[in-house]
Amino acid sequence: LEPDKVVALAANPEFSGEKILEISPDLDLGAGYTFFNGTIGAGIKHLFSPTVNAAGMTFVTNQTAFYILGAYDIQISSVVLSPSMFVKKEINWTYHGTIAVAYKKYFTLGATLVYPSMRIKGFIGTKAVKGLSIFIAYDAGITDQIHNGEIFLGYGK
């Protein structure tokens, strides 16, 4: 990018049309390891906390974030029990504890508890075709009345 040719767009009209004077690089890193019936992983986003310099002011565009994941599959006859833990540090620490139950690897039902926001996310899904899964999830707060629903697709083994 040529900084003198890039125009910063902002909701604040004071900065609208200002040229970006400086752009700093960013880097995301992650690694994972799958073993027997488990997976562990860690990642970091925005390692350099990139900034943008416009109109004589410097803005941090993204804060550094850290992620850690651990999961394990327990086979019990035609059912697979999959407990997992996902920890992230963005602005605050957040912990996601999930339990999922898959029947014959085609139908999955599960729930996630998110702490400290005390939100519960329930989900149900199925493998639509080989490698493609479709899930419906619903998010409900224990301490508030905000609710969200979502549909997501996944591809993998």
PDB file of N, CA and C in Angstrom, residues 31-33 38-44 66-72 83-88 96:
ATOM      1  N   ALA A  31      -1.130 -22.513  16.571  1.00  0.00           N
ATOM      2  CA  ALA A  31      -0.637 -23.879  16.407  1.00  0.00           C
ATOM      3  C   ALA A  31      -1.608 -24.821  17.098  1.00  0.00           C
ATOM      4  N   GLY A  32      -1.724 -25.997  16.544  1.00  0.00           N
ATOM      5  CA  GLY A  32      -2.594 -27.003  17.132  1.00  0.00           C
ATOM      6  C   GLY A  32      -1.971 -28.371  16.986  1.00  0.00           C
ATOM      7  N   TYR A  33      -2.404 -29.281  17.825  1.00  0.00           N
ATOM      8  CA  TYR A  33      -1.899 -30.646  17.768  1.00  0.00           C
ATOM      9  C   TYR A  33      -3.062 -31.588  18.041  1.00  0.00           C
ATOM     10  N   GLY A  38      -7.918 -36.430  21.006  1.00  0.00           N
ATOM     11  CA  GLY A  38      -7.939 -35.083  21.547  1.00  0.00           C
ATOM     12  C   GLY A  38      -7.267 -34.063  20.654  1.00  0.00           C
ATOM     13  N   THR A  39      -7.493 -32.815  20.988  1.00  0.00           N
ATOM     14  CA  THR A  39      -6.899 -31.690  20.273  1.00  0.00           C
ATOM     15  C   THR A  39      -6.534 -30.618  21.290  1.00  0.00           C
ATOM     16  N   ILE A  40      -5.376 -30.008  21.111  1.00  0.00           N
ATOM     17  CA  ILE A  40      -4.997 -28.832  21.891  1.00  0.00           C
ATOM     18  C   ILE A  40      -4.513 -27.771  20.911  1.00  0.00           C
ATOM     19  N   GLY A  41      -4.659 -26.530  21.279  1.00  0.00           N
ATOM     20  CA  GLY A  41      -4.207 -25.469  20.392  1.00  0.00           C
ATOM     21  C   GLY A  41      -4.078 -24.152  21.133  1.00  0.00           C
ATOM     22  N   ALA A  42      -3.354 -23.253  20.523  1.00  0.00           N
ATOM     23  CA  ALA A  42      -3.175 -21.910  21.077  1.00  0.00           C
ATOM     24  C   ALA A  42      -2.959 -20.949  19.923  1.00  0.00           C
ATOM     25  N   GLY A  43      -3.339 -19.713  20.132  1.00  0.00           N
ATOM     26  CA  GLY A  43      -3.152 -18.717  19.092  1.00  0.00           C
ATOM     27  C   GLY A  43      -3.057 -17.327  19.678  1.00  0.00           C
ATOM     28  N   ILE A  44      -2.550 -16.443  18.875  1.00  0.00           N
ATOM     29  CA  ILE A  44      -2.454 -15.032  19.239  1.00  0.00           C
ATOM     30  C   ILE A  44      -2.827 -14.222  18.007  1.00  0.00           C
ATOM     31  N   PHE A  66      -5.457 -13.472  22.882  1.00  0.00           N
ATOM     32  CA  PHE A  66      -4.870 -14.798  23.079  1.00  0.00           C
ATOM     33  C   PHE A  66      -5.978 -15.844  23.143  1.00  0.00           C
ATOM     34  N   TYR A  67      -5.706 -17.033  22.600  1.00  0.00           N
ATOM     35  CA  TYR A  67      -6.685 -18.116  22.579  1.00  0.00           C
ATOM     36  C   TYR A  67      -6.022 -19.436  22.961  1.00  0.00           C
ATOM     37  N   ILE A  68      -6.724 -20.256  23.746  1.00  0.00           N
ATOM     38  CA  ILE A  68      -6.253 -21.597  24.109  1.00  0.00           C
ATOM     39  C   ILE A  68      -7.455 -22.539  23.990  1.00  0.00           C
ATOM     40  N   LEU A  69      -7.229 -23.724  23.414  1.00  0.00           N
ATOM     41  CA  LEU A  69      -8.304 -24.690  23.201  1.00  0.00           C
ATOM     42  C   LEU A  69      -7.851 -26.079  23.604  1.00  0.00           C
ATOM     43  N   GLY A  70      -8.747 -26.824  24.219  1.00  0.00           N
ATOM     44  CA  GLY A  70      -8.505 -28.229  24.521  1.00  0.00           C
ATOM     45  C   GLY A  70      -9.802 -28.993  24.329  1.00  0.00           C
ATOM     46  N   ALA A  71      -9.748 -30.147  23.677  1.00  0.00           N
ATOM     47  CA  ALA A  71     -10.945 -30.950  23.435  1.00  0.00           C
ATOM     48  C   ALA A  71     -10.571 -32.422  23.428  1.00  0.00           C
ATOM     49  N   TYR A  72     -11.560 -33.255  23.765  1.00  0.00           N
ATOM     50  CA  TYR A  72     -11.314 -34.691  23.784  1.00  0.00           C
ATOM     51  C   TYR A  72     -12.606 -35.416  23.417  1.00  0.00           C
ATOM     52  N   PRO A  83     -16.262 -33.229  25.395  1.00  0.00           N
ATOM     53  CA  PRO A  83     -16.075 -32.046  26.236  1.00  0.00           C
ATOM     54  C   PRO A  83     -14.929 -31.193  25.677  1.00  0.00           C
ATOM     55  N   SER A  84     -15.054 -29.882  25.813  1.00  0.00           N
ATOM     56  CA  SER A  84     -13.972 -28.999  25.358  1.00  0.00           C
ATOM     57  C   SER A  84     -13.953 -27.734  26.193  1.00  0.00           C
ATOM     58  N   MET A  85     -12.812 -27.064  26.179  1.00  0.00           N
ATOM     59  CA  MET A  85     -12.633 -25.800  26.888  1.00  0.00           C
ATOM     60  C   MET A  85     -11.927 -24.840  25.949  1.00  0.00           C
ATOM     61  N   PHE A  86     -12.478 -23.637  25.833  1.00  0.00           N
ATOM     62  CA  PHE A  86     -11.902 -22.594  24.996  1.00  0.00           C
ATOM     63  C   PHE A  86     -11.737 -21.364  25.877  1.00  0.00           C
ATOM     64  N   VAL A  87     -10.530 -20.834  25.954  1.00  0.00           N
ATOM     65  CA  VAL A  87     -10.237 -19.660  26.776  1.00  0.00           C
ATOM     66  C   VAL A  87      -9.711 -18.573  25.852  1.00  0.00           C
ATOM     67  N   LYS A  88     -10.247 -17.369  25.997  1.00  0.00           N
ATOM     68  CA  LYS A  88      -9.739 -16.264  25.179  1.00  0.00           C
ATOM     69  C   LYS A  88      -9.539 -15.021  26.030  1.00  0.00           C
ATOM     70  N   HIS A  96     -15.111 -20.658  27.792  1.00  0.00           N
ATOM     71  CA  HIS A  96     -16.214 -21.365  27.144  1.00  0.00           C
ATOM     72  C   HIS A  96     -16.055 -22.858  27.430  1.00  0.00           C
TER      73      HIS A  96
END
